Amino acid sequence: KVPVLTLFFFQHALNSGIRRYHVAPVLCQRAKVAMSHFEPNEHINYEKLEKNINIVRKRLDRPLTLSEKIVYGHLDDPAKQEIERGKTYLRLRPDRVAMQDATAQMAMLQFISSGLPKVAVPSTIHCDHLIEAQLGGEKDLRRAKDINQEVYNFLATAGAKYGVGFWKPGSGIIHQIILENYSYPGVMLIGTDSHTPNGGGLGGICIGVGGADAVDVMAGIPWELKCPKVIGVKLTGKLSGWSSPKDVILKVAGILTVKGGTGAIIEYHGPGVDSISCTGMATICNMGAEIGATTSVFPYNARMKKYLGKTGRADIAALADEFQQHLVPDSGCQYDQVIEINLSELKPHINGPFTPDLAHPVSDIGAVAEKEGWPVDIRVGLIGSCTNSSYEDMGRSAAVAKQALAHGLKCKSKFTITPGSEQIRATIERDGYAQVLRDVGGLVLANACGPCIGQWDRKDIKKGEKNTIVTSYNRNFTGRNDANPETHAFVTSPEIVTALSIAGTLKFNPETDYLTGADGKKFKLEAPDADELPKLEFDPGQDTYQYPPKDGSGQHVDVSPTSQRLQLLEPFDKWDGKDLEDMLILIKVKGKCTTDHISAAGPWLKFRGHLDNISNNLLIGAINIENGKANSVRNALTQEFGPVPDTARYYKKMGVKWAVIGDENYGEGSSREHAALEPRHLGGRVIITKSFARIHETNLKKQGLLPLTFADPADYNKIHPVDKLSIVGLADFAPGKPLKCIIKHPNGSQETIMLNHTFNESQIEWFQAGSALNRMKELQQKSS
């Protein structure tokens, strides 16, 4: 049944003689009442995409990859835009914005500061990050609504005032909601979460960004992105047995490492693509964030068409069929790098611990763990998350669980299940999967991120206790899931998690090993088989969406000046026109420094809307090279060691500017712009590293900081925590022109090194204005 609004706009398009089709993802999310999420100005404009692609193809005179078609199809000025992969900055016009509740707080606070009356593109807020896993779905949800009432009220009222759709707590994880409702072949969507690329499973270019980038798009300003390179992953053969879509990205992560995709879009192609379900393709794209990729994408095919139809969007699929030539790569297109994977030979993988690119075949992990001294007994198995919570994922896990139950077995490890959305939860309850997973020993958690992002009130171990967990999540950095640095977290597919949880040990290989049933007889688990989509229609469950009113101008947005959760923003100071002289070094970081190290999640999530309070977690997880400790740095003014945030606050109080020295791929992980806001708020001016993760580097620029890299990476060793640094030549700061750094040692000697940067002209203006938001206001004042 097609909603009345859908028929109206489709008929209007036909009558107008054009192929611009106004739609409203989700067209039928509330199938029982045929309700449409129509929002003003929402449209799928394949005609414009086609026009832009043709302009660019004529200019470049070569075949285009799918990534290029979608990205260049969204250029602000396709006729004049300079295009060179890996070098030029593109000015783009994304179709929509999505924000999860933790990042939406700061994004909406920044949008409020802009003074604009309403967002310029369709935008949504999704409440998924602030729900802590503790007792189970319903109880945890009630507790979260009570604890976070102030924040949820702020987001709901801000959404209503500024025209932003609001998905209430319990709706589900942002990326699953986007896949079910908003992603479509050819869309360009930006989201304030690093796993936004999940939408590439439905043929969209979906990119994780910081909140300041989202504000640009919501303000109607062209969004900047360095023209991405394109890495092609050619898939041949066919998935079968215990191998799953998750194993594709686990294998790719092992090949490319956590920074191998930086500055590139990963584009999957080849005959093997058709053997993967749409939600399986989303799993692969989702975890592309772990290799630093800008995003990942699959070409439009029958599996996507099937998923669109099942989620009430058959009309979008019909339109995509008409424009299919623009939703697949051109024959003969060239990739910057090509990786080939034969799916028929791909074995189940498990990656970790402590990093998502340490890849092992499941068959080897037991022996490797024993050799390395990792605990082989599994304390907890966790399935779900934005990466693996589809109907198919739950079905395959339930298929494994049924076999164990048939032989009288339950999980030896604790076992949790996180549905990806209210629609998935309701459907797996109806179809019996949830009960099977409970019967085998599982606890069904709320439709939220939960333990995947550290929202886990874990009681079965003490902090510092060495233990192993296995998850179907995407990220397994030290302490991420439970704040315990001794938790060895491994990432694999939901069905492998289920099998290992039943066995209780990493030494179990479900492809070859036997279990002993309650009757004492040995049996082997058969490879799971499950429907990729329900035979019946999806059960939408409870209606959890708040539509933005047509006119929200009368809506009041309340931020109490005494609130400990929310704080209106004050503009950062402008550059004073001088060089940065004699800066102190707050910390020289040793080794990996993710956004979790720079701005921890878990209990700190409650302060995401209060910049001063959350700044108390600045770099508390980073290892100080001077003493090998976390959250212990020397105060250069007092010579006493103390916490990093306290030291930064002391420097700020004394009017002293400071810098951070980092290692490789600094800022990898979540899109967390608080990791850029906090150092700026506490007086930081420069971050110097061997290399940066893409999102974090942009976030730093947006907040008026200088992210710089050593021209010679060996110069990292020349700087000591007790040195002072001067950045000179800022009066001539220009794109492509290195900056000079003078290192002043305590003994009076000096060294000069060169630092590179990736600033373009407009980004230099951000620095000079003090932030991108300051620059936006300057331009508004000039235009008025």
PDB file of C-alpha atoms in Angstrom, residues 544-716:
ATOM      1  CA  THR A 544       9.056   6.958  18.026  1.00  0.00           C
ATOM      2  CA  TYR A 545       9.403   9.818  15.544  1.00  0.00           C
ATOM      3  CA  GLN A 546       8.611  13.504  16.132  1.00  0.00           C
ATOM      4  CA  TYR A 547       7.970  15.441  12.947  1.00  0.00           C
ATOM      5  CA  PRO A 548       9.313  19.009  12.789  1.00  0.00           C
ATOM      6  CA  PRO A 549       6.388  21.462  12.677  1.00  0.00           C
ATOM      7  CA  LYS A 550       5.897  23.637   9.616  1.00  0.00           C
ATOM      8  CA  ASP A 551       6.520  26.715  11.735  1.00  0.00           C
ATOM      9  CA  GLY A 552       8.693  26.320  14.823  1.00  0.00           C
ATOM     10  CA  SER A 553       9.406  29.998  15.357  1.00  0.00           C
ATOM     11  CA  GLY A 554       7.320  30.096  18.524  1.00  0.00           C
ATOM     12  CA  GLN A 555       9.082  27.106  20.066  1.00  0.00           C
ATOM     13  CA  HIS A 556      11.143  27.871  23.179  1.00  0.00           C
ATOM     14  CA  VAL A 557      14.513  26.152  23.637  1.00  0.00           C
ATOM     15  CA  ASP A 558      15.530  26.081  27.264  1.00  0.00           C
ATOM     16  CA  VAL A 559      19.163  26.024  28.413  1.00  0.00           C
ATOM     17  CA  SER A 560      19.523  26.813  32.104  1.00  0.00           C
ATOM     18  CA  PRO A 561      22.599  28.881  32.997  1.00  0.00           C
ATOM     19  CA  THR A 562      23.118  26.576  36.006  1.00  0.00           C
ATOM     20  CA  SER A 563      22.803  23.333  34.035  1.00  0.00           C
ATOM     21  CA  GLN A 564      25.575  20.775  34.395  1.00  0.00           C
ATOM     22  CA  ARG A 565      24.562  19.051  31.150  1.00  0.00           C
ATOM     23  CA  LEU A 566      24.094  21.945  28.702  1.00  0.00           C
ATOM     24  CA  GLN A 567      25.990  25.172  28.141  1.00  0.00           C
ATOM     25  CA  LEU A 568      25.505  27.861  25.514  1.00  0.00           C
ATOM     26  CA  LEU A 569      28.686  28.498  23.545  1.00  0.00           C
ATOM     27  CA  GLU A 570      30.909  31.541  23.686  1.00  0.00           C
ATOM     28  CA  PRO A 571      32.932  32.371  20.528  1.00  0.00           C
ATOM     29  CA  PHE A 572      36.611  31.409  20.562  1.00  0.00           C
ATOM     30  CA  ASP A 573      39.137  34.259  20.389  1.00  0.00           C
ATOM     31  CA  LYS A 574      40.433  35.417  17.012  1.00  0.00           C
ATOM     32  CA  TRP A 575      44.050  35.007  15.932  1.00  0.00           C
ATOM     33  CA  ASP A 576      45.964  38.086  17.105  1.00  0.00           C
ATOM     34  CA  GLY A 577      48.062  38.324  13.938  1.00  0.00           C
ATOM     35  CA  LYS A 578      51.257  37.213  15.670  1.00  0.00           C
ATOM     36  CA  ASP A 579      53.379  34.088  15.605  1.00  0.00           C
ATOM     37  CA  LEU A 580      52.753  31.517  18.335  1.00  0.00           C
ATOM     38  CA  GLU A 581      55.839  31.928  20.495  1.00  0.00           C
ATOM     39  CA  ASP A 582      57.171  29.913  23.428  1.00  0.00           C
ATOM     40  CA  MET A 583      54.261  27.520  23.702  1.00  0.00           C
ATOM     41  CA  LEU A 584      54.512  24.881  26.409  1.00  0.00           C
ATOM     42  CA  ILE A 585      53.970  21.221  25.602  1.00  0.00           C
ATOM     43  CA  LEU A 586      50.932  19.922  27.465  1.00  0.00           C
ATOM     44  CA  ILE A 587      51.751  16.322  26.578  1.00  0.00           C
ATOM     45  CA  LYS A 588      53.889  14.389  24.143  1.00  0.00           C
ATOM     46  CA  VAL A 589      51.796  11.334  23.357  1.00  0.00           C
ATOM     47  CA  LYS A 590      53.359   7.915  23.009  1.00  0.00           C
ATOM     48  CA  GLY A 591      51.773   5.534  20.491  1.00  0.00           C
ATOM     49  CA  LYS A 592      48.102   5.220  19.526  1.00  0.00           C
ATOM     50  CA  CYS A 593      45.913   8.174  20.445  1.00  0.00           C
ATOM     51  CA  THR A 594      42.306   7.800  19.340  1.00  0.00           C
ATOM     52  CA  THR A 595      39.416  10.150  20.015  1.00  0.00           C
ATOM     53  CA  ASP A 596      38.617   7.814  22.913  1.00  0.00           C
ATOM     54  CA  HIS A 597      41.982   8.751  24.421  1.00  0.00           C
ATOM     55  CA  ILE A 598      41.454  12.461  23.730  1.00  0.00           C
ATOM     56  CA  SER A 599      37.804  12.703  24.835  1.00  0.00           C
ATOM     57  CA  ALA A 600      36.578   9.539  26.497  1.00  0.00           C
ATOM     58  CA  ALA A 601      32.984   8.356  26.083  1.00  0.00           C
ATOM     59  CA  GLY A 602      31.222   6.120  28.607  1.00  0.00           C
ATOM     60  CA  PRO A 603      30.267   8.172  31.694  1.00  0.00           C
ATOM     61  CA  TRP A 604      31.475  11.364  29.996  1.00  0.00           C
ATOM     62  CA  LEU A 605      28.689  11.188  27.410  1.00  0.00           C
ATOM     63  CA  LYS A 606      26.380  13.000  29.821  1.00  0.00           C
ATOM     64  CA  PHE A 607      28.489  16.150  29.427  1.00  0.00           C
ATOM     65  CA  ARG A 608      28.495  16.278  25.619  1.00  0.00           C
ATOM     66  CA  GLY A 609      26.379  19.453  25.713  1.00  0.00           C
ATOM     67  CA  HIS A 610      28.540  21.196  28.327  1.00  0.00           C
ATOM     68  CA  LEU A 611      31.936  22.099  26.928  1.00  0.00           C
ATOM     69  CA  ASP A 612      33.528  23.176  30.192  1.00  0.00           C
ATOM     70  CA  ASN A 613      32.480  20.058  32.105  1.00  0.00           C
ATOM     71  CA  ILE A 614      33.449  17.574  29.413  1.00  0.00           C
ATOM     72  CA  SER A 615      36.820  19.268  29.060  1.00  0.00           C
ATOM     73  CA  ASN A 616      37.704  17.567  32.345  1.00  0.00           C
ATOM     74  CA  ASN A 617      38.363  14.406  30.321  1.00  0.00           C
ATOM     75  CA  LEU A 618      40.856  16.016  27.921  1.00  0.00           C
ATOM     76  CA  LEU A 619      43.537  13.492  26.939  1.00  0.00           C
ATOM     77  CA  ILE A 620      43.105  11.488  30.142  1.00  0.00           C
ATOM     78  CA  GLY A 621      43.611   8.253  28.198  1.00  0.00           C
ATOM     79  CA  ALA A 622      46.735   9.314  26.294  1.00  0.00           C
ATOM     80  CA  ILE A 623      50.102   7.897  27.374  1.00  0.00           C
ATOM     81  CA  ASN A 624      52.669  10.515  28.357  1.00  0.00           C
ATOM     82  CA  ILE A 625      56.021   9.605  26.793  1.00  0.00           C
ATOM     83  CA  GLU A 626      57.839  11.244  29.716  1.00  0.00           C
ATOM     84  CA  ASN A 627      56.664   8.748  32.335  1.00  0.00           C
ATOM     85  CA  GLY A 628      54.679   6.081  30.458  1.00  0.00           C
ATOM     86  CA  LYS A 629      51.530   6.981  32.391  1.00  0.00           C
ATOM     87  CA  ALA A 630      48.043   8.103  31.438  1.00  0.00           C
ATOM     88  CA  ASN A 631      46.660  11.373  32.805  1.00  0.00           C
ATOM     89  CA  SER A 632      49.929  12.383  34.432  1.00  0.00           C
ATOM     90  CA  VAL A 633      51.914  15.271  32.955  1.00  0.00           C
ATOM     91  CA  ARG A 634      54.512  17.710  34.231  1.00  0.00           C
ATOM     92  CA  ASN A 635      53.310  21.252  34.829  1.00  0.00           C
ATOM     93  CA  ALA A 636      56.158  23.265  33.295  1.00  0.00           C
ATOM     94  CA  LEU A 637      55.363  26.242  35.531  1.00  0.00           C
ATOM     95  CA  THR A 638      55.295  24.383  38.858  1.00  0.00           C
ATOM     96  CA  GLN A 639      57.283  21.243  37.945  1.00  0.00           C
ATOM     97  CA  GLU A 640      54.600  19.127  39.626  1.00  0.00           C
ATOM     98  CA  PHE A 641      52.946  16.169  37.908  1.00  0.00           C
ATOM     99  CA  GLY A 642      49.160  16.181  37.698  1.00  0.00           C
ATOM    100  CA  PRO A 643      46.124  15.347  35.522  1.00  0.00           C
ATOM    101  CA  VAL A 644      46.164  16.600  31.940  1.00  0.00           C
ATOM    102  CA  PRO A 645      42.963  18.706  32.161  1.00  0.00           C
ATOM    103  CA  ASP A 646      44.078  20.358  35.405  1.00  0.00           C
ATOM    104  CA  THR A 647      47.427  21.264  33.880  1.00  0.00           C
ATOM    105  CA  ALA A 648      45.765  22.690  30.776  1.00  0.00           C
ATOM    106  CA  ARG A 649      43.411  24.770  32.937  1.00  0.00           C
ATOM    107  CA  TYR A 650      46.371  26.098  34.913  1.00  0.00           C
ATOM    108  CA  TYR A 651      48.144  27.166  31.722  1.00  0.00           C
ATOM    109  CA  LYS A 652      44.959  28.851  30.503  1.00  0.00           C
ATOM    110  CA  LYS A 653      44.579  30.693  33.805  1.00  0.00           C
ATOM    111  CA  MET A 654      48.165  31.916  33.527  1.00  0.00           C
ATOM    112  CA  GLY A 655      47.626  33.040  29.916  1.00  0.00           C
ATOM    113  CA  VAL A 656      50.074  30.496  28.498  1.00  0.00           C
ATOM    114  CA  LYS A 657      49.454  28.887  25.116  1.00  0.00           C
ATOM    115  CA  TRP A 658      50.246  25.191  24.708  1.00  0.00           C
ATOM    116  CA  ALA A 659      50.689  22.439  22.125  1.00  0.00           C
ATOM    117  CA  VAL A 660      50.255  18.667  21.910  1.00  0.00           C
ATOM    118  CA  ILE A 661      52.731  16.350  20.204  1.00  0.00           C
ATOM    119  CA  GLY A 662      51.236  13.160  18.744  1.00  0.00           C
ATOM    120  CA  ASP A 663      52.244  10.021  16.908  1.00  0.00           C
ATOM    121  CA  GLU A 664      50.782   8.284  13.823  1.00  0.00           C
ATOM    122  CA  ASN A 665      47.100   8.568  12.803  1.00  0.00           C
ATOM    123  CA  TYR A 666      46.326  10.867  15.716  1.00  0.00           C
ATOM    124  CA  GLY A 667      42.574  11.136  16.357  1.00  0.00           C
ATOM    125  CA  GLU A 668      41.479   7.893  14.713  1.00  0.00           C
ATOM    126  CA  GLY A 669      38.138   6.482  15.733  1.00  0.00           C
ATOM    127  CA  SER A 670      34.887   8.295  16.435  1.00  0.00           C
ATOM    128  CA  SER A 671      33.984  11.581  14.772  1.00  0.00           C
ATOM    129  CA  ARG A 672      33.915  13.112  18.279  1.00  0.00           C
ATOM    130  CA  GLU A 673      34.472  16.839  17.720  1.00  0.00           C
ATOM    131  CA  HIS A 674      34.749  17.311  21.474  1.00  0.00           C
ATOM    132  CA  ALA A 675      38.295  16.002  20.964  1.00  0.00           C
ATOM    133  CA  ALA A 676      38.892  19.256  19.050  1.00  0.00           C
ATOM    134  CA  LEU A 677      36.667  21.565  21.082  1.00  0.00           C
ATOM    135  CA  GLU A 678      38.255  20.653  24.413  1.00  0.00           C
ATOM    136  CA  PRO A 679      41.881  21.555  23.622  1.00  0.00           C
ATOM    137  CA  ARG A 680      40.701  24.817  22.060  1.00  0.00           C
ATOM    138  CA  HIS A 681      38.546  25.630  25.084  1.00  0.00           C
ATOM    139  CA  LEU A 682      41.434  24.994  27.484  1.00  0.00           C
ATOM    140  CA  GLY A 683      43.933  27.169  25.628  1.00  0.00           C
ATOM    141  CA  GLY A 684      45.526  24.812  23.118  1.00  0.00           C
ATOM    142  CA  ARG A 685      46.750  26.258  19.840  1.00  0.00           C
ATOM    143  CA  VAL A 686      48.688  23.604  17.930  1.00  0.00           C
ATOM    144  CA  ILE A 687      48.591  19.813  17.521  1.00  0.00           C
ATOM    145  CA  ILE A 688      51.752  18.429  15.867  1.00  0.00           C
ATOM    146  CA  THR A 689      51.812  14.784  14.801  1.00  0.00           C
ATOM    147  CA  LYS A 690      53.289  12.335  12.340  1.00  0.00           C
ATOM    148  CA  SER A 691      49.847  11.981  10.726  1.00  0.00           C
ATOM    149  CA  PHE A 692      46.160  12.660  11.425  1.00  0.00           C
ATOM    150  CA  ALA A 693      42.926  10.768  10.967  1.00  0.00           C
ATOM    151  CA  ARG A 694      40.762  12.628   8.430  1.00  0.00           C
ATOM    152  CA  ILE A 695      37.765  13.619  10.538  1.00  0.00           C
ATOM    153  CA  HIS A 696      39.828  14.754  13.494  1.00  0.00           C
ATOM    154  CA  GLU A 697      42.111  16.909  11.363  1.00  0.00           C
ATOM    155  CA  THR A 698      39.086  18.705   9.912  1.00  0.00           C
ATOM    156  CA  ASN A 699      37.514  19.086  13.345  1.00  0.00           C
ATOM    157  CA  LEU A 700      40.684  20.746  14.650  1.00  0.00           C
ATOM    158  CA  LYS A 701      40.702  23.199  11.745  1.00  0.00           C
ATOM    159  CA  LYS A 702      37.029  24.029  12.323  1.00  0.00           C
ATOM    160  CA  GLN A 703      37.756  25.084  15.901  1.00  0.00           C
ATOM    161  CA  GLY A 704      40.655  27.379  14.993  1.00  0.00           C
ATOM    162  CA  LEU A 705      43.483  25.043  15.976  1.00  0.00           C
ATOM    163  CA  LEU A 706      46.544  24.301  13.847  1.00  0.00           C
ATOM    164  CA  PRO A 707      46.883  20.581  13.017  1.00  0.00           C
ATOM    165  CA  LEU A 708      50.430  20.255  11.647  1.00  0.00           C
ATOM    166  CA  THR A 709      52.563  17.263  10.626  1.00  0.00           C
ATOM    167  CA  PHE A 710      56.317  16.741  10.752  1.00  0.00           C
ATOM    168  CA  ALA A 711      57.873  17.216   7.316  1.00  0.00           C
ATOM    169  CA  ASP A 712      60.356  14.613   8.545  1.00  0.00           C
ATOM    170  CA  PRO A 713      58.566  12.125  10.864  1.00  0.00           C
ATOM    171  CA  ALA A 714      61.888  11.536  12.652  1.00  0.00           C
ATOM    172  CA  ASP A 715      61.619  15.087  14.032  1.00  0.00           C
ATOM    173  CA  TYR A 716      59.077  13.688  16.495  1.00  0.00           C
TER     174      TYR A 716
END
